[in-house]
Coordinates of C-alpha atoms in Angstrom, one line a residue:
M29 CA 15.1 -125.0 -195.3
S30 CA 16.7 -123.8 -192.1
S31 CA 15.2 -120.8 -190.1
S32 CA 18.3 -118.7 -190.9
E33 CA 17.9 -119.4 -194.6
L34 CA 14.2 -118.5 -194.4
D35 CA 15.0 -115.4 -192.5
K36 CA 17.4 -114.3 -195.2
L37 CA 15.0 -115.0 -198.0
Q38 CA 12.1 -113.4 -196.2
A39 CA 14.1 -110.2 -195.8
D40 CA 14.9 -110.0 -199.5
R41 CA 12.1 -111.2 -201.8
P42 CA 8.4 -112.1 -201.9
G43 CA 7.0 -115.6 -201.6
Y44 CA 8.6 -116.6 -198.2
G45 CA 6.4 -114.7 -195.8
T46 CA 5.1 -116.5 -192.7
R47 CA 3.1 -113.9 -190.8
S48 CA -0.7 -113.3 -190.9
V49 CA -2.3 -110.0 -191.8
L50 CA -2.9 -109.3 -188.1
E51 CA 0.7 -110.0 -187.1
A52 CA 2.0 -107.8 -189.9
S53 CA -0.5 -105.1 -188.8
F54 CA 0.8 -105.2 -185.2
N55 CA 4.4 -104.9 -186.5
M56 CA 3.3 -101.8 -188.5
V57 CA 1.6 -100.3 -185.4
N58 CA 4.7 -101.0 -183.3
A59 CA 6.8 -99.2 -185.9
T60 CA 4.4 -96.3 -186.1
V61 CA 3.3 -95.7 -182.6
G62 CA 6.5 -94.9 -180.7
A63 CA 8.0 -91.8 -179.2
G64 CA 6.2 -89.6 -181.7
V65 CA 2.8 -90.2 -180.0
I66 CA 4.1 -88.5 -176.8
G67 CA 4.4 -85.2 -178.7
L68 CA 0.9 -85.2 -180.3
P69 CA -0.8 -83.1 -177.5
M70 CA 1.9 -80.5 -178.3
A71 CA 0.9 -80.8 -182.0
F72 CA -2.7 -79.9 -181.1
L73 CA -1.5 -76.8 -179.2
L74 CA 0.6 -75.7 -182.3
A75 CA -2.1 -76.5 -184.8
G76 CA -5.1 -75.3 -182.9
F77 CA -7.7 -77.7 -181.4
V78 CA -10.1 -77.9 -184.4
N79 CA -7.4 -77.7 -187.0
G80 CA -5.4 -80.3 -185.1
I81 CA -8.2 -82.9 -185.3
L82 CA -8.7 -82.2 -189.0
L83 CA -5.0 -82.4 -189.7
L84 CA -4.6 -85.7 -187.8
V85 CA -7.4 -87.2 -189.9
F86 CA -5.8 -86.0 -193.0
V87 CA -2.3 -87.3 -192.1
G88 CA -3.9 -90.7 -191.2
L89 CA -5.6 -91.0 -194.6
M90 CA -2.4 -90.0 -196.4
T91 CA -0.4 -92.5 -194.4
F92 CA -2.7 -95.3 -195.5
S93 CA -2.6 -94.2 -199.1
A94 CA 1.2 -93.9 -199.0
I95 CA 2.1 -97.3 -197.7
Y96 CA -0.5 -99.0 -199.9
A97 CA 0.6 -97.2 -203.0
M98 CA 4.3 -97.7 -202.4
V99 CA 4.1 -101.4 -202.1
L100 CA 1.9 -101.5 -205.3
A101 CA 4.6 -99.6 -207.1
G102 CA 7.2 -102.1 -205.8
Q103 CA 5.1 -105.0 -207.1
R104 CA 4.7 -103.3 -210.5
M105 CA 8.5 -102.7 -210.9
G106 CA 9.6 -105.9 -209.2
V107 CA 11.5 -104.0 -206.5
Y108 CA 11.1 -104.6 -202.7
K109 CA 13.6 -102.3 -201.1
L110 CA 12.8 -98.7 -200.5
A111 CA 16.3 -97.4 -201.5
T112 CA 16.4 -99.6 -204.6
L113 CA 12.9 -98.3 -205.6
S114 CA 14.2 -94.8 -205.1
E115 CA 17.0 -95.5 -207.6
C116 CA 14.5 -96.7 -210.2
V117 CA 12.4 -93.5 -209.6
L118 CA 15.1 -90.8 -209.2
G119 CA 18.3 -92.5 -210.4
R120 CA 21.5 -92.9 -208.3
F121 CA 20.8 -89.6 -206.6
G122 CA 17.5 -91.0 -205.4
Y123 CA 19.1 -94.1 -204.0
H124 CA 21.6 -92.1 -201.9
L125 CA 18.9 -89.5 -200.9
S126 CA 16.5 -92.2 -199.6
N127 CA 19.3 -94.0 -197.8
L128 CA 20.2 -90.7 -196.1
M129 CA 16.6 -89.9 -195.2
L130 CA 16.0 -93.5 -194.0
F131 CA 19.1 -93.3 -191.7
V132 CA 18.1 -89.9 -190.3
Q133 CA 14.5 -91.0 -189.7
S134 CA 15.3 -94.4 -188.2
A135 CA 18.4 -93.3 -186.3
G136 CA 16.5 -90.3 -184.9
S137 CA 13.6 -92.6 -183.9
C138 CA 16.1 -95.0 -182.1
I139 CA 17.6 -92.1 -180.3
S140 CA 14.2 -90.8 -179.2
Y141 CA 13.3 -94.2 -177.9
F142 CA 16.5 -94.5 -176.0
I143 CA 15.8 -91.1 -174.5
L144 CA 12.4 -92.2 -173.3
V145 CA 13.8 -95.5 -171.9
A146 CA 16.4 -93.4 -170.0
D147 CA 13.6 -91.0 -168.7
T148 CA 11.3 -93.7 -167.4
I149 CA 13.0 -96.9 -166.1
P150 CA 15.8 -95.3 -164.1
V151 CA 13.4 -92.7 -162.7
L152 CA 11.0 -95.4 -161.5
L153 CA 13.7 -97.4 -160.0
N154 CA 15.1 -94.4 -158.0
F155 CA 11.6 -93.4 -156.8
Y156 CA 10.4 -96.9 -155.6
L157 CA 13.8 -98.1 -154.5
P158 CA 15.3 -95.0 -152.8
Q159 CA 17.7 -97.1 -150.7
F160 CA 19.6 -97.7 -153.9
S161 CA 21.2 -95.2 -156.2
F162 CA 20.4 -96.0 -159.9
N163 CA 22.5 -94.2 -162.4
R164 CA 20.5 -93.1 -165.4
E165 CA 23.2 -94.0 -168.0
I166 CA 24.2 -97.3 -166.4
V167 CA 20.6 -98.6 -166.1
T168 CA 19.9 -97.6 -169.7
V169 CA 23.0 -99.3 -171.0
I170 CA 22.2 -102.5 -169.0
V171 CA 18.6 -102.7 -170.3
S172 CA 19.7 -102.0 -173.8
I173 CA 22.4 -104.6 -173.9
V174 CA 20.4 -107.3 -172.2
V175 CA 17.0 -106.8 -173.9
I176 CA 17.2 -104.5 -176.9
F177 CA 20.5 -105.7 -178.5
P178 CA 19.4 -109.4 -179.0
L179 CA 16.2 -108.2 -180.7
N180 CA 18.3 -106.3 -183.3
L181 CA 20.3 -109.3 -184.4
P182 CA 17.8 -111.1 -186.8
R183 CA 17.9 -110.0 -190.5
S184 CA 14.1 -110.2 -191.0
I185 CA 11.7 -107.9 -189.2
G186 CA 9.2 -110.8 -189.1
A187 CA 11.0 -112.3 -186.2
L188 CA 9.7 -109.4 -184.0
A189 CA 6.0 -110.1 -184.5
S190 CA 5.4 -111.6 -181.1
W191 CA 7.3 -108.8 -179.3
S192 CA 5.5 -106.2 -181.4
T193 CA 2.2 -107.6 -180.2
F194 CA 3.2 -107.3 -176.6
S195 CA 4.6 -103.8 -177.1
V196 CA 1.3 -102.6 -178.8
L197 CA -0.7 -104.1 -175.9
L198 CA 1.3 -101.9 -173.5
L199 CA 0.2 -98.8 -175.3
P200 CA -3.4 -98.9 -174.1
V201 CA -2.1 -99.2 -170.5
M202 CA 0.0 -96.0 -171.0
I203 CA -3.0 -94.2 -172.5
L204 CA -5.4 -95.4 -169.8
T205 CA -3.2 -94.1 -167.0
V206 CA -3.2 -90.7 -168.7
L207 CA -6.9 -90.9 -169.2
V208 CA -7.6 -91.7 -165.6
R209 CA -5.3 -89.2 -164.0
A210 CA -5.1 -86.2 -166.5
P211 CA -8.6 -84.9 -165.7
A212 CA -7.5 -84.4 -162.1
Y213 CA -5.0 -81.8 -163.3
S214 CA -7.2 -80.1 -165.9
P215 CA -8.7 -77.5 -163.6
Q216 CA -5.2 -76.1 -163.1
H217 CA -4.7 -75.6 -166.9
E218 CA -6.6 -73.7 -169.7
A219 CA -7.2 -75.6 -173.0
P220 CA -8.4 -73.1 -175.6
M221 CA -10.6 -74.5 -178.4
D222 CA -9.0 -72.3 -181.1
I223 CA -9.5 -73.2 -184.8
F224 CA -5.9 -72.3 -185.7
G225 CA -2.8 -72.4 -183.5
T226 CA 0.6 -70.6 -183.7
D227 CA 2.5 -73.1 -185.9
P228 CA 0.5 -75.6 -188.0
I229 CA 3.5 -76.5 -190.1
A230 CA 5.4 -77.6 -187.0
A231 CA 2.4 -79.6 -185.9
A232 CA 2.3 -81.3 -189.3
G233 CA 5.9 -82.2 -188.8
I234 CA 5.3 -83.7 -185.4
M235 CA 2.3 -85.7 -186.8
S236 CA 4.5 -86.9 -189.7
F237 CA 7.1 -88.1 -187.3
A238 CA 4.4 -89.9 -185.3
F239 CA 2.9 -91.7 -188.3
V240 CA 5.7 -92.4 -190.7
C241 CA 6.1 -96.1 -191.3
S242 CA 7.0 -96.4 -195.0
Q243 CA 10.5 -97.3 -194.1
V244 CA 9.2 -100.7 -192.8
A245 CA 6.4 -101.2 -195.3
F246 CA 8.4 -103.5 -197.6
N247 CA 9.8 -105.4 -194.7
N248 CA 6.4 -106.2 -193.3
F249 CA 4.9 -106.9 -196.7
L250 CA 7.7 -109.5 -197.3
S251 CA 7.1 -111.1 -193.9
Q252 CA 3.3 -111.4 -194.7
R253 CA 2.1 -114.9 -195.8
N254 CA -0.6 -113.6 -198.1
Q255 CA 1.1 -111.0 -200.3
S256 CA -1.9 -110.2 -202.6
T257 CA -2.8 -106.5 -203.0
T258 CA -6.1 -107.2 -201.2
A259 CA -4.3 -108.6 -198.2
W260 CA -1.8 -105.7 -198.2
A261 CA -4.7 -103.2 -198.3
A262 CA -6.1 -104.9 -195.3
T263 CA -2.8 -104.7 -193.4
S264 CA -2.4 -101.0 -194.4
G265 CA -5.9 -100.1 -193.4
L266 CA -5.9 -102.1 -190.1
S267 CA -2.5 -100.8 -189.0
T268 CA -3.3 -97.2 -189.9
L269 CA -6.7 -97.4 -188.1
M270 CA -5.1 -98.8 -184.9
S271 CA -2.3 -96.3 -185.0
W272 CA -4.6 -93.4 -185.6
S273 CA -7.0 -94.4 -182.8
I274 CA -4.2 -94.6 -180.3
S275 CA -2.7 -91.3 -181.5
V276 CA -6.0 -89.2 -181.5
T277 CA -6.9 -90.6 -178.1
F278 CA -3.6 -89.6 -176.6
A279 CA -3.6 -86.2 -178.3
L280 CA -7.1 -85.3 -177.1
I281 CA -6.5 -86.4 -173.5
G282 CA -3.2 -84.6 -173.3
Y283 CA -4.3 -81.4 -174.8
L284 CA -7.7 -81.1 -173.0
S285 CA -6.0 -81.8 -169.7
F286 CA -3.0 -79.5 -169.9
G287 CA -3.8 -77.0 -172.7
K288 CA -1.4 -74.2 -173.0
D289 CA 1.0 -75.8 -170.5
V290 CA 1.4 -79.2 -172.3
Q291 CA 5.0 -80.3 -172.9
S292 CA 6.6 -82.3 -175.7
N293 CA 6.7 -85.3 -173.4
I294 CA 3.3 -85.3 -171.7
F295 CA 4.5 -87.4 -168.8
S296 CA 6.7 -84.5 -167.8
N297 CA 3.4 -82.6 -167.0
F298 CA 2.7 -85.1 -164.1
P299 CA 4.5 -85.2 -160.8
A300 CA 6.9 -88.0 -160.0
D301 CA 4.9 -89.3 -157.0
D302 CA 1.7 -90.1 -159.0
D303 CA 1.5 -93.9 -158.7
V304 CA -1.1 -94.4 -161.4
I305 CA 1.0 -92.3 -163.9
N306 CA 4.0 -94.3 -162.9
V307 CA 2.3 -97.4 -164.2
G308 CA 2.0 -95.6 -167.5
R309 CA 5.6 -94.5 -167.3
L310 CA 6.6 -98.2 -166.9
A311 CA 4.4 -99.2 -169.8
L312 CA 6.0 -96.5 -171.9
G313 CA 9.5 -97.6 -170.9
L314 CA 8.8 -101.2 -171.7
S315 CA 7.1 -100.3 -175.0
M316 CA 10.0 -98.2 -176.1
V317 CA 12.4 -101.0 -175.2
L318 CA 10.6 -103.3 -177.7
T319 CA 10.1 -100.5 -180.3
V320 CA 13.8 -99.6 -180.7
P321 CA 14.4 -102.6 -183.0
M322 CA 11.6 -101.6 -185.4
A323 CA 13.5 -98.3 -186.0
F324 CA 16.9 -99.9 -185.9
Y325 CA 16.3 -102.3 -188.8
P326 CA 15.7 -99.7 -191.5
A327 CA 18.7 -97.6 -190.2
R328 CA 20.9 -100.7 -190.5
D329 CA 19.6 -101.4 -194.0
A330 CA 20.5 -97.9 -195.1
V331 CA 24.1 -98.2 -193.7
Q332 CA 24.6 -101.6 -195.3
K333 CA 23.5 -100.4 -198.7
S334 CA 25.7 -97.3 -198.5
L335 CA 28.7 -99.5 -197.6
G336 CA 27.9 -101.8 -200.5
F337 CA 27.3 -104.8 -198.2
E338 CA 23.7 -105.1 -199.5
T339 CA 22.8 -104.8 -203.2
E340 CA 20.3 -106.2 -205.5
Y341 CA 22.7 -109.1 -206.1
R342 CA 23.9 -110.0 -202.7
Q343 CA 23.1 -110.0 -199.0
P344 CA 25.5 -109.0 -196.2
T345 CA 27.7 -111.8 -194.8
A346 CA 27.3 -112.8 -191.2
V347 CA 30.4 -110.8 -190.3
E348 CA 29.2 -107.7 -192.1
H349 CA 25.7 -108.0 -190.7
Y350 CA 26.7 -108.5 -187.0
G351 CA 29.5 -106.0 -187.3
V352 CA 27.3 -103.2 -188.6
T353 CA 24.6 -104.1 -186.0
T354 CA 27.0 -103.9 -183.1
I355 CA 28.7 -100.7 -184.2
M356 CA 25.4 -98.9 -184.9
F357 CA 23.9 -100.1 -181.7
V358 CA 26.8 -98.6 -179.6
I359 CA 26.7 -95.3 -181.4
L360 CA 22.9 -94.8 -181.2
L361 CA 22.8 -95.8 -177.6
A362 CA 25.6 -93.3 -176.8
F363 CA 23.5 -90.5 -178.4
G364 CA 20.4 -91.8 -176.6
I365 CA 21.9 -91.5 -173.1
T366 CA 23.6 -88.1 -173.7
V367 CA 20.8 -86.2 -175.7
H368 CA 17.8 -85.2 -173.5
S369 CA 15.7 -83.0 -175.7
L370 CA 12.8 -84.9 -177.5
G371 CA 11.7 -81.6 -179.0
K372 CA 14.8 -81.2 -181.1
V373 CA 14.5 -84.7 -182.4
Y374 CA 10.8 -84.2 -183.4
A375 CA 11.6 -80.9 -185.2
V376 CA 14.4 -82.0 -187.4
V377 CA 13.5 -85.6 -188.1
G378 CA 9.7 -85.0 -188.4
G379 CA 9.8 -82.1 -190.8
L380 CA 12.6 -83.3 -193.0
A381 CA 13.1 -87.1 -193.1
S382 CA 9.6 -88.1 -192.1
A383 CA 7.9 -85.8 -194.7
Y384 CA 10.1 -87.2 -197.4
L385 CA 9.7 -90.9 -196.5
A386 CA 6.0 -90.7 -195.5
F387 CA 4.6 -88.6 -198.3
I388 CA 7.0 -87.6 -201.1
M389 CA 8.8 -90.9 -201.9
P390 CA 5.6 -93.0 -201.9
S391 CA 4.0 -90.5 -204.2
L392 CA 6.9 -90.4 -206.7
S393 CA 7.1 -94.2 -206.6
Y394 CA 3.4 -94.6 -207.6
L395 CA 3.7 -92.0 -210.3
R396 CA 6.8 -93.6 -211.7
A397 CA 5.2 -97.0 -211.8
F398 CA 1.7 -96.2 -213.0
R399 CA 1.7 -92.6 -214.4
P400 CA 5.3 -92.1 -215.7
S401 CA 4.3 -89.5 -218.3
W402 CA 3.1 -87.2 -215.5
I403 CA 6.7 -86.8 -214.3
R404 CA 8.3 -87.1 -217.8
Q405 CA 9.7 -90.6 -217.4
P406 CA 9.6 -93.5 -219.8
P407 CA 7.1 -96.3 -219.3
V408 CA 7.9 -98.6 -216.4
D409 CA 8.3 -101.6 -218.8
E410 CA 11.6 -100.0 -219.9
C411 CA 12.9 -100.2 -216.3
V412 CA 14.2 -103.8 -215.9
P413 CA 13.1 -105.3 -212.6
L414 CA 16.1 -105.4 -210.2
L415 CA 14.9 -108.6 -208.6
Q416 CA 14.1 -111.7 -210.6
T417 CA 11.8 -114.0 -208.7
S418 CA 9.5 -117.0 -209.6
Y419 CA 6.9 -115.6 -207.2
K420 CA 3.9 -114.3 -209.2
E421 CA 0.9 -112.2 -208.2
P422 CA -1.6 -110.4 -210.5
M423 CA -0.1 -107.1 -211.6
P424 CA -1.6 -104.2 -209.7
K425 CA -3.5 -101.6 -211.6
P426 CA -3.7 -97.8 -211.1
T427 CA -6.9 -96.3 -209.6
W428 CA -8.3 -92.8 -209.8
W429 CA -8.2 -92.3 -206.0
L430 CA -4.5 -93.3 -205.9
D431 CA -3.8 -90.9 -208.8
V432 CA -5.4 -88.0 -206.8
T433 CA -3.8 -88.9 -203.5
S434 CA -0.4 -89.3 -205.0
I435 CA -0.5 -85.6 -206.1
I436 CA -1.8 -84.5 -202.7
L437 CA 1.0 -86.5 -201.0
L438 CA 3.6 -84.9 -203.1
L439 CA 2.4 -81.3 -202.5
F440 CA 1.8 -81.9 -198.8
G441 CA 5.1 -83.5 -198.1
S442 CA 7.0 -80.8 -200.1
V443 CA 5.3 -77.9 -198.2
I444 CA 6.2 -79.5 -194.8
M445 CA 9.8 -80.2 -195.8
L446 CA 10.3 -76.7 -197.3
F447 CA 9.0 -74.8 -194.3
T448 CA 10.7 -77.0 -191.8
A449 CA 14.0 -76.6 -193.6
I450 CA 13.6 -72.8 -193.6
S451 CA 12.7 -72.7 -189.9
A452 CA 15.4 -75.1 -188.9
F453 CA 18.2 -73.3 -190.6
K454 CA 17.3 -69.7 -190.0

């Protein structure tokens, strides 16, 4: 079997994975810890210090439960695509709703990553090479075409495992520079230890944006060599623990150092001539370069499904695949170099698309697969699997803790989505 044939099968069905649990976990961390982590200190300000820590713990636990439960539901129903699973749960409306939310979440993430690339690499070049004049847009376009675009071309996300590992290893560098330098600026700022902040719902939206990874859960599950429920539980737990550790460290350092004055991009709180921070800026820029593809893949999948290029019975042709990839890349890059406000991206994407994808859809999928009577649906046996495969794993079973967390996920996601929608469209 050629590598291209394996790539195509690995992106579509179980039984063809080649990655270890650790590699899949790094892929999940790379998809989770992106531009959203930059806004977590601001989330602590909005939630209140004490409430922010508790809320971040809660969101981390819910994230683990969601990605684990959703893949179990997919195994139970023989479905390994998020949009197709949504159709089995909510009908054709659910299929189109999930595709829309996937596109909004993933495209918004891509745009935010492009913004951060544009705000770091050109700035560093201009500061350290003042004899040259580096245009922000031109530098971003060149970096994107030369480095990011080739990473977007494979069909399977498993091809990014090595780059994801390198990207994740850059994140501690970014955090360490903030850890080293932020205390020097803390005497100039007040960090109140309030229990509650001014807008905990907005804080929950930012955290949802920072943690959402359900859009790549199936991709990473299919790329994993050991596709048992135990192995997937290990991947879900390990990736969530790594993501949460990175996130809480960054949030605490940022908030305790800048307090009331913290900005949505914490690096904006530091002066441009801080050499140590500039190492962190470089690490952030390189990490975002390698993280763009992790958000691009689900966005492309959503578009290909909406156009009918990808269904349960066919995969996109080479012309369709590369055509959609190129057109989408150009459009998202154009937004990334013209839009400068990370705060707007966090607010809209985090509260709407992220809440639906991270909490609501995994909850409904689990209930449809294992507790259909709770949502007035027929037993799952009456829903014919959309993918017939010779690959066999023991059928997953429902558990009491997933029953409980599925209800909590549904309620939590609905509250965030409702209040964000009310706030955004006032």
